[in-house]
Amino acid sequence: MPSVPTGCNEELFEAARLSSDSGAIARDFQRYLTQHLGRFIGCVPLYQYEALALTIRDRVMTDWRNTWRRYDEPGVRRAYYLSLEFLIGRSLGNHILNLGLDHETAEAMHRLALNLEEIMSEEVDAGLGNGGLGRLAACFMDSCACLQLPVIGYGIRYQYGMFRQEIENGFQVEEPDHWLRDGNPWELERPEFKNLIRFGGRVEGVTDSQGKRRSAWVDTTDVLAIPYDVPISGHKNHTVNTLRLWSASATSDFNLDDFNAGSYAEALEAKTNAEHITMVLYPNDVSENGKELRLKQQYFLASASLQDVLRMWELSAGRDYRDFKAQNVFHLNDTHPTIAVAELMRLLMDEKGLDWGQAWDITSHCMAYTNHTLLPEALEKWPVALFESLLPRLLQIIFEINARFLRLVAMKWPGQTQRQRRMSIIEEGDTKQVRMAYLAIVGSFSVNGVAALHSRLLSGGLFRDFYELWPEKFNNKTNGVTPRRWVAYANPGMSALITEKIGPDWVHDYAKIAAIAKHAEDAGFKQRWHEVKQANKQRLADMVRHYCQVEFDTEALFDVQVKRIHEYKRQLLNVLHAIHLYDRIKRGDIGHWTRRCILIGGKAAPGYRMAKNIIKLINNVAEVVNNDPQVNGLLKLAFIPNYGVSKMEVICPGTDLSEQISTAGKEASGTGNMKFMMNGAITIGTYDGANIEIMEAVGEGNYFLFGLHAEEVDRERASYDPARLIGQDEDLGRVMHLLRCGHFSTFESNIFDEVIGSLENPRDPWLTLADFRSYIDAQEQVSRAYQKRERWVAMSISNTACSGYFSTDRTISEYNKGIWKLQTRPLDQPSR
Ligand SMILES: *Cc1c(COP(=O)(O)O)cnc(C)c1O
C-alpha cells in the first residue's frame, strides 16, 4: 500500500491501515476461518469465501471511513442517487481488483492450496434489480467512486432479490432468491441512523408554538427504516463510497399490551406486516402498477433517504436551510422514487417549519429526473384513492403542486384547456390517477433521457408539452457500463493483452482504449486477440454445457442474445432466424455454411404470459435442432437459465455476435450492447437506442445494421400486413409453416397459438415480420464475414477500440458537468 499522501488530514485513520502482502492476507484469512467462523481450511468453500470476504473488507474499511470524513467536511456539495434497484452481482472480485490485490490474494490462496476463482464463485449475486435500469445504477456507483465524486446511493435491502429462474420441460419456473440466508459480509448495519416512516392516518390543521397554521399528520401506522451500508470501492484511489440500503422493521418488537393479554401471535403480526415492505423486489422490468405494497416501498425509500440527508445537514448547519439547495442534489432513477418531490416538501414544511415558497425553492432546485422508457405501459400512475388512504398528507401536497403548476400553464397558454388537461399531474377519468412522470418533471430542474434518440423522442413526443414550457430542463445522458467489471474483471485475458500494448491506464481512463486501434492490422496482435477470444469461448462453452447440456464448438460463430424477455426486444425475431437456418439445413441449402451456436437467455416477468411462451418456444426449437442428426453441429441453440450479472461476466467475453434487435424507437438505450462491444463482439442491430451511437463510433463497416428506423416504424403501422409479407417471402412462409404445423410442439398441440397469432396480427405493436427479410439478409452478411477470420478479428479489435465513449465514467462526468456540479474529492494522488 502506498503511504498516505501529503495534504490528507491527520485525523484520517492511517495507523489502522492493514498490510496487504500475500502473507498478511493468508494470515488474516486463516484467523477469520478458525477464530471467527470456527472452521478449518478443509471446510466447505462457502466459509472460505466468507473468510476471504472479511479479510478483503478489512482492507476497505480505513478508506471507507476516511471517505465519509472527507464528504462530511463543511461546504462539500453532494449528490444522492435514489433508485428502487441496484443490480450489483458479486462484490469480492470487484473489490480485489479495485484495491489492486489480484496477485497478492491469488498467491495467498495458493499458499494455502486453495483456488481463488473457486472461492469467488461461492458468492451469491446481489440481485436487487430486474435488468438494465438496476445494473446501470450499480455501474454508476462504481464510476462515482472511480471519479472520487461525493455521491451516496440510496436503495432498498430486499430480503428476496430477483427470482431464480429454473427451466422445467422448457417452461420458466420461478424460485425465491433468499440471498441473505448465509449472511452478507459486505453490509454494515447502522441502527444508529434509523428513521420513522409513517403511513395511513389523517391530516389535521394545528397552530404551532409560533402561532402559525400547520398541517399535522396523525394517527399513522409507523414503520422503522434501518440502514445497511455497502462499500463501493474506487479503482486504486483510496475512495470508498457508500450505498445505503434501507430495511423495514417494526417500531417495537411486539405490542406489549397484546403480549400481556396473552395474544402472542397477534403481537407478532404487526412486526411481520412492517417487515413485508422490504420483503421482495417486484419482478417486472416495465413498471409495476397499482400495487399498494409497491407504493409503500417507493415512499419508504424516499422518506428514509430524505430524512437521512436532512439529519446529516442539521449536523453541520442546524435548522438553517438557506444553503441546502446549493449543497445537495437528489437524482431520481426513473419515476419510482418520485414521491420524494412531495416528501421533501412535507419534511421542510411540516417538520422544519419552512413556508411553501421556501420549501418549493429548495425542492425544485434539488431534484433531477432520468426517464428510462417510452413504453406507455411503463408510465407510472397511482390511483388518487390509494394515495388518499396510504399517504394523505402527500396527496394534499401533490394537489397543491398541481394547482400552482396549472396556473403557470394557463398563464403561458391562456384558454388552451385541452393542454391544461393533458399536462395535469392528476389524470381525470373514472379513476383519478397521479401521473408520477409529470410530478417528476414539474419538481425537477433537469430531465434526461438515456440515449440520443431516446432523448429526442422524449422532447419531441412523450413530454412535448413540457419541453415547450421548459426546454432548458431537457437533456441527454447516454448510458454506459463500467469497464472495471465488464472488461478488467470479466475478461482478464483480453485485459492483460491490452495492458501489454498500451499500459494499464485504460482501466481508470477508458478513453485511452482507442490506442489499441493502431494494432488492428498487426498480424501478431490479431493472432493473440483471436486466441484470447477462443479461450473465452471455451469458458462460455463449458458454462453452456453445464447449464444446458448442449455442446458448443468454439470454431462456430457464437451468436448471443441475453436480456429480459420482452416482445419489444424481439427474441421472436431471433427464433425465426434460427428456424430459417434449420429449414435451410433440412432442404440441403448448406453451401459455404457458417456454423453457428445461438445462445438466448433472460427472465420473463412471472405474470407476462407471452414472454413465458417465448421461452418455451426457444426451448422447444432448441430440442428439435440439437437432436436432429441431419443438423450435425451446423447449428446449435441453447437457452441459458437464470441469466444474471455473474452469468453475463462469462457470456460477453465469449461472444462473437451481439444481438440488439429491438423494434426501432422502443429500446431507450440498452447497456448489454455496450458490454458486448467492449469485449470485442460485433453487433447486429436495429437503428435504436444507443445502438445508433455504437454504430457511429465503430463505423458502419464494423456493424451489421438492419430494419426499419423509428419514423418508418410509425409510418409502417397503418399499412402493416403480415399475411402479405408471409405470402411474398418464401423463406418466411416456410418458417411460419413449420411453426403452424406443430413441428416444434409435437404432443403439445396449440401451445404456440398465441405466439403465432401475435406474429400474424396486423396490429402487432413490434412489427416483427416487417424486419424479417432485412434481418435474414444481415445475418447472411454476418455468416460470410465470419469466414474471413483476419477481417473479423480486425472488426472485433475495432469494436473494443471504439468503445471508449460507452464507459459510465464518461456518462457520470456528463451528469456531473451538466446536472450535479460536484467537486471531486481526491483522497490521494492515486498511485496507479
Ligand atoms: C446489462 C444487463 C442487462 C441489460 O441488458 P439490455 O440488453 O440492455 O437489456 C440486464 N441484465 C443484466 C444481468 C445485465 O448485466
mmCIF file of C-alpha atoms in Angstrom, residues 415-605:
data_model
loop_
_atom_site.group_PDB
_atom_site.id
_atom_site.type_symbol
_atom_site.label_atom_id
_atom_site.label_comp_id
_atom_site.label_asym_id
_atom_site.label_seq_id
_atom_site.Cartn_x
_atom_site.Cartn_y
_atom_site.Cartn_z
ATOM 1 C CA GLY A 415 -57.506 29.404 -22.937
ATOM 2 C CA GLN A 416 -55.828 26.142 -24.002
ATOM 3 C CA THR A 417 -57.858 23.951 -21.694
ATOM 4 C CA GLN A 418 -57.035 20.800 -23.652
ATOM 5 C CA ARG A 419 -53.372 21.378 -22.987
ATOM 6 C CA GLN A 420 -54.028 22.040 -19.305
ATOM 7 C CA ARG A 421 -55.873 18.725 -19.046
ATOM 8 C CA ARG A 422 -53.076 16.953 -20.896
ATOM 9 C CA MET A 423 -50.379 18.358 -18.628
ATOM 10 C CA SER A 424 -52.153 17.997 -15.304
ATOM 11 C CA ILE A 425 -50.342 15.837 -12.726
ATOM 12 C CA ILE A 426 -53.787 14.450 -11.934
ATOM 13 C CA GLU A 427 -55.373 12.448 -14.721
ATOM 14 C CA GLU A 428 -59.148 12.882 -14.711
ATOM 15 C CA GLY A 429 -61.463 9.988 -15.527
ATOM 16 C CA ASP A 430 -63.353 7.191 -13.825
ATOM 17 C CA THR A 431 -60.438 6.557 -11.524
ATOM 18 C CA LYS A 432 -58.403 9.677 -10.957
ATOM 19 C CA GLN A 433 -54.705 8.960 -11.065
ATOM 20 C CA VAL A 434 -51.443 10.663 -10.121
ATOM 21 C CA ARG A 435 -49.067 10.793 -13.090
ATOM 22 C CA MET A 436 -45.679 10.253 -11.490
ATOM 23 C CA ALA A 437 -43.623 11.251 -14.533
ATOM 24 C CA TYR A 438 -45.320 14.649 -14.625
ATOM 25 C CA LEU A 439 -44.736 15.150 -10.917
ATOM 26 C CA ALA A 440 -41.067 14.322 -11.543
ATOM 27 C CA ILE A 441 -40.782 16.832 -14.394
ATOM 28 C CA VAL A 442 -42.552 19.622 -12.520
ATOM 29 C CA GLY A 443 -40.449 19.038 -9.413
ATOM 30 C CA SER A 444 -37.062 18.705 -11.126
ATOM 31 C CA PHE A 445 -34.605 21.163 -12.618
ATOM 32 C CA SER A 446 -33.263 18.530 -15.020
ATOM 33 C CA VAL A 447 -34.958 15.814 -17.081
ATOM 34 C CA ASN A 448 -32.854 13.462 -19.150
ATOM 35 C CA GLY A 449 -33.186 10.509 -21.473
ATOM 36 C CA VAL A 450 -30.593 7.752 -21.718
ATOM 37 C CA ALA A 451 -29.516 7.808 -25.393
ATOM 38 C CA ALA A 452 -29.579 10.470 -28.095
ATOM 39 C CA LEU A 453 -32.578 9.026 -29.955
ATOM 40 C CA HIS A 454 -34.497 8.389 -26.744
ATOM 41 C CA SER A 455 -33.984 11.950 -25.508
ATOM 42 C CA ARG A 456 -35.134 13.325 -28.867
ATOM 43 C CA LEU A 457 -38.269 11.161 -28.753
ATOM 44 C CA LEU A 458 -38.978 12.390 -25.204
ATOM 45 C CA SER A 459 -38.829 16.095 -26.003
ATOM 46 C CA GLY A 460 -40.493 15.681 -29.388
ATOM 47 C CA GLY A 461 -43.180 13.224 -28.305
ATOM 48 C CA LEU A 462 -43.971 11.882 -24.856
ATOM 49 C CA PHE A 463 -43.020 15.080 -22.952
ATOM 50 C CA ARG A 464 -43.519 17.558 -25.757
ATOM 51 C CA ASP A 465 -45.814 19.914 -23.829
ATOM 52 C CA PHE A 466 -43.309 20.089 -21.004
ATOM 53 C CA TYR A 467 -40.435 20.607 -23.413
ATOM 54 C CA GLU A 468 -42.275 23.579 -24.896
ATOM 55 C CA LEU A 469 -42.746 25.020 -21.423
ATOM 56 C CA TRP A 470 -39.239 24.356 -20.096
ATOM 57 C CA PRO A 471 -36.830 23.472 -22.915
ATOM 58 C CA GLU A 472 -33.857 24.247 -20.663
ATOM 59 C CA LYS A 473 -34.705 21.348 -18.337
ATOM 60 C CA PHE A 474 -34.319 18.683 -21.026
ATOM 61 C CA ASN A 475 -31.041 16.976 -21.840
ATOM 62 C CA ASN A 476 -29.482 13.673 -22.879
ATOM 63 C CA LYS A 477 -27.062 11.469 -20.974
ATOM 64 C CA THR A 478 -26.213 8.391 -22.990
ATOM 65 C CA ASN A 479 -25.820 5.342 -20.733
ATOM 66 C CA GLY A 480 -22.612 3.438 -20.225
ATOM 67 C CA VAL A 481 -21.172 0.451 -18.349
ATOM 68 C CA THR A 482 -18.183 0.236 -16.050
ATOM 69 C CA PRO A 483 -15.014 -1.071 -17.745
ATOM 70 C CA ARG A 484 -13.717 -2.316 -14.376
ATOM 71 C CA ARG A 485 -16.323 -5.037 -14.006
ATOM 72 C CA TRP A 486 -17.132 -5.616 -17.654
ATOM 73 C CA VAL A 487 -13.595 -5.718 -19.073
ATOM 74 C CA ALA A 488 -10.842 -5.703 -16.457
ATOM 75 C CA TYR A 489 -12.565 -8.205 -14.170
ATOM 76 C CA ALA A 490 -14.723 -10.212 -16.592
ATOM 77 C CA ASN A 491 -12.090 -10.565 -19.303
ATOM 78 C CA PRO A 492 -8.649 -10.947 -17.689
ATOM 79 C CA GLY A 493 -7.144 -12.469 -20.843
ATOM 80 C CA MET A 494 -8.043 -9.540 -23.045
ATOM 81 C CA SER A 495 -7.166 -7.060 -20.295
ATOM 82 C CA ALA A 496 -3.652 -8.433 -19.968
ATOM 83 C CA LEU A 497 -3.180 -8.202 -23.720
ATOM 84 C CA ILE A 498 -4.449 -4.611 -23.840
ATOM 85 C CA THR A 499 -2.288 -3.582 -20.895
ATOM 86 C CA GLU A 500 0.741 -5.152 -22.507
ATOM 87 C CA LYS A 501 0.210 -2.989 -25.597
ATOM 88 C CA ILE A 502 -0.930 0.345 -24.166
ATOM 89 C CA GLY A 503 -0.219 0.227 -20.417
ATOM 90 C CA PRO A 504 -2.688 -0.088 -17.543
ATOM 91 C CA ASP A 505 -4.251 3.410 -17.518
ATOM 92 C CA TRP A 506 -7.217 2.436 -19.696
ATOM 93 C CA VAL A 507 -8.858 0.795 -16.672
ATOM 94 C CA HIS A 508 -9.498 4.162 -14.988
ATOM 95 C CA ASP A 509 -9.171 6.376 -18.087
ATOM 96 C CA TYR A 510 -11.155 4.365 -20.569
ATOM 97 C CA ALA A 511 -10.905 6.867 -23.446
ATOM 98 C CA LYS A 512 -7.361 5.519 -23.747
ATOM 99 C CA ILE A 513 -8.723 2.215 -25.082
ATOM 100 C CA ALA A 514 -8.694 3.914 -28.505
ATOM 101 C CA ALA A 515 -4.937 3.347 -28.580
ATOM 102 C CA ILE A 516 -5.378 -0.326 -29.454
ATOM 103 C CA ALA A 517 -6.889 0.672 -32.817
ATOM 104 C CA LYS A 518 -3.446 1.085 -34.300
ATOM 105 C CA HIS A 519 -2.793 -2.607 -33.632
ATOM 106 C CA ALA A 520 -5.899 -3.739 -35.524
ATOM 107 C CA GLU A 521 -3.793 -4.568 -38.565
ATOM 108 C CA ASP A 522 -0.829 -6.042 -36.672
ATOM 109 C CA ALA A 523 -0.840 -9.756 -37.517
ATOM 110 C CA GLY A 524 0.812 -10.874 -34.278
ATOM 111 C CA PHE A 525 -1.583 -8.857 -32.137
ATOM 112 C CA LYS A 526 -4.547 -10.123 -34.111
ATOM 113 C CA GLN A 527 -3.464 -13.697 -33.617
ATOM 114 C CA ARG A 528 -3.249 -13.208 -29.848
ATOM 115 C CA TRP A 529 -6.574 -11.365 -29.805
ATOM 116 C CA HIS A 530 -8.107 -14.340 -31.566
ATOM 117 C CA GLU A 531 -6.538 -16.775 -29.102
ATOM 118 C CA VAL A 532 -7.936 -14.827 -26.154
ATOM 119 C CA LYS A 533 -11.387 -14.849 -27.740
ATOM 120 C CA GLN A 534 -11.153 -18.605 -28.342
ATOM 121 C CA ALA A 535 -10.228 -19.200 -24.696
ATOM 122 C CA ASN A 536 -13.194 -17.058 -23.608
ATOM 123 C CA LYS A 537 -15.447 -19.000 -25.952
ATOM 124 C CA GLN A 538 -14.224 -22.208 -24.349
ATOM 125 C CA ARG A 539 -15.110 -20.827 -20.914
ATOM 126 C CA LEU A 540 -18.586 -19.939 -22.213
ATOM 127 C CA ALA A 541 -18.986 -23.324 -23.910
ATOM 128 C CA ASP A 542 -18.176 -25.009 -20.588
ATOM 129 C CA MET A 543 -20.863 -22.947 -18.905
ATOM 130 C CA VAL A 544 -23.401 -23.801 -21.615
ATOM 131 C CA ARG A 545 -22.594 -27.499 -21.275
ATOM 132 C CA HIS A 546 -23.020 -27.280 -17.517
ATOM 133 C CA TYR A 547 -26.342 -25.431 -17.509
ATOM 134 C CA CYS A 548 -27.931 -26.522 -20.805
ATOM 135 C CA GLN A 549 -26.346 -29.897 -21.582
ATOM 136 C CA VAL A 550 -25.649 -28.560 -25.080
ATOM 137 C CA GLU A 551 -22.232 -28.832 -26.698
ATOM 138 C CA PHE A 552 -20.928 -25.591 -28.295
ATOM 139 C CA ASP A 553 -17.919 -25.888 -30.619
ATOM 140 C CA THR A 554 -15.614 -22.864 -30.297
ATOM 141 C CA GLU A 555 -14.888 -22.894 -34.035
ATOM 142 C CA ALA A 556 -18.517 -21.933 -34.689
ATOM 143 C CA LEU A 557 -19.871 -18.384 -34.552
ATOM 144 C CA PHE A 558 -21.190 -17.614 -31.049
ATOM 145 C CA ASP A 559 -24.377 -15.642 -31.582
ATOM 146 C CA VAL A 560 -25.839 -14.317 -28.317
ATOM 147 C CA GLN A 561 -28.985 -12.529 -27.142
ATOM 148 C CA VAL A 562 -29.263 -12.176 -23.366
ATOM 149 C CA LYS A 563 -31.604 -9.653 -21.733
ATOM 150 C CA ARG A 564 -35.062 -9.588 -20.170
ATOM 151 C CA ILE A 565 -37.581 -11.444 -22.310
ATOM 152 C CA HIS A 566 -39.920 -8.850 -23.772
ATOM 153 C CA GLU A 567 -41.835 -8.621 -27.026
ATOM 154 C CA TYR A 568 -40.238 -5.269 -27.913
ATOM 155 C CA LYS A 569 -36.759 -6.815 -27.597
ATOM 156 C CA ARG A 570 -37.911 -9.340 -30.209
ATOM 157 C CA GLN A 571 -36.347 -12.607 -29.098
ATOM 158 C CA LEU A 572 -39.002 -13.966 -31.504
ATOM 159 C CA LEU A 573 -37.181 -12.500 -34.482
ATOM 160 C CA ASN A 574 -34.056 -14.335 -33.329
ATOM 161 C CA VAL A 575 -36.010 -17.604 -33.105
ATOM 162 C CA LEU A 576 -37.423 -17.069 -36.598
ATOM 163 C CA HIS A 577 -33.851 -16.801 -37.879
ATOM 164 C CA ALA A 578 -32.873 -19.996 -36.050
ATOM 165 C CA ILE A 579 -35.831 -21.807 -37.616
ATOM 166 C CA HIS A 580 -34.879 -20.405 -41.018
ATOM 167 C CA LEU A 581 -31.334 -21.796 -40.673
ATOM 168 C CA TYR A 582 -32.758 -25.135 -39.582
ATOM 169 C CA ASP A 583 -35.064 -25.123 -42.590
ATOM 170 C CA ARG A 584 -32.120 -24.415 -44.907
ATOM 171 C CA ILE A 585 -30.216 -27.351 -43.450
ATOM 172 C CA LYS A 586 -33.240 -29.618 -43.866
ATOM 173 C CA ARG A 587 -33.589 -28.690 -47.518
ATOM 174 C CA GLY A 588 -29.851 -29.085 -48.130
ATOM 175 C CA ASP A 589 -29.071 -25.436 -48.780
ATOM 176 C CA ILE A 590 -25.747 -25.580 -46.914
ATOM 177 C CA GLY A 591 -23.126 -24.353 -49.396
ATOM 178 C CA HIS A 592 -20.469 -22.107 -47.745
ATOM 179 C CA TRP A 593 -22.155 -22.756 -44.431
ATOM 180 C CA THR A 594 -21.001 -20.944 -41.305
ATOM 181 C CA ARG A 595 -21.612 -22.996 -38.203
ATOM 182 C CA ARG A 596 -23.492 -21.118 -35.514
ATOM 183 C CA CYS A 597 -24.164 -21.560 -31.833
ATOM 184 C CA ILE A 598 -27.092 -19.404 -30.797
ATOM 185 C CA LEU A 599 -27.445 -18.625 -27.106
ATOM 186 C CA ILE A 600 -30.515 -16.925 -25.684
ATOM 187 C CA GLY A 601 -31.154 -16.096 -22.044
ATOM 188 C CA GLY A 602 -33.287 -13.870 -19.849
ATOM 189 C CA LYS A 603 -36.092 -13.836 -17.329
ATOM 190 C CA ALA A 604 -39.753 -13.241 -18.087
ATOM 191 C CA ALA A 605 -41.875 -11.317 -15.603
#
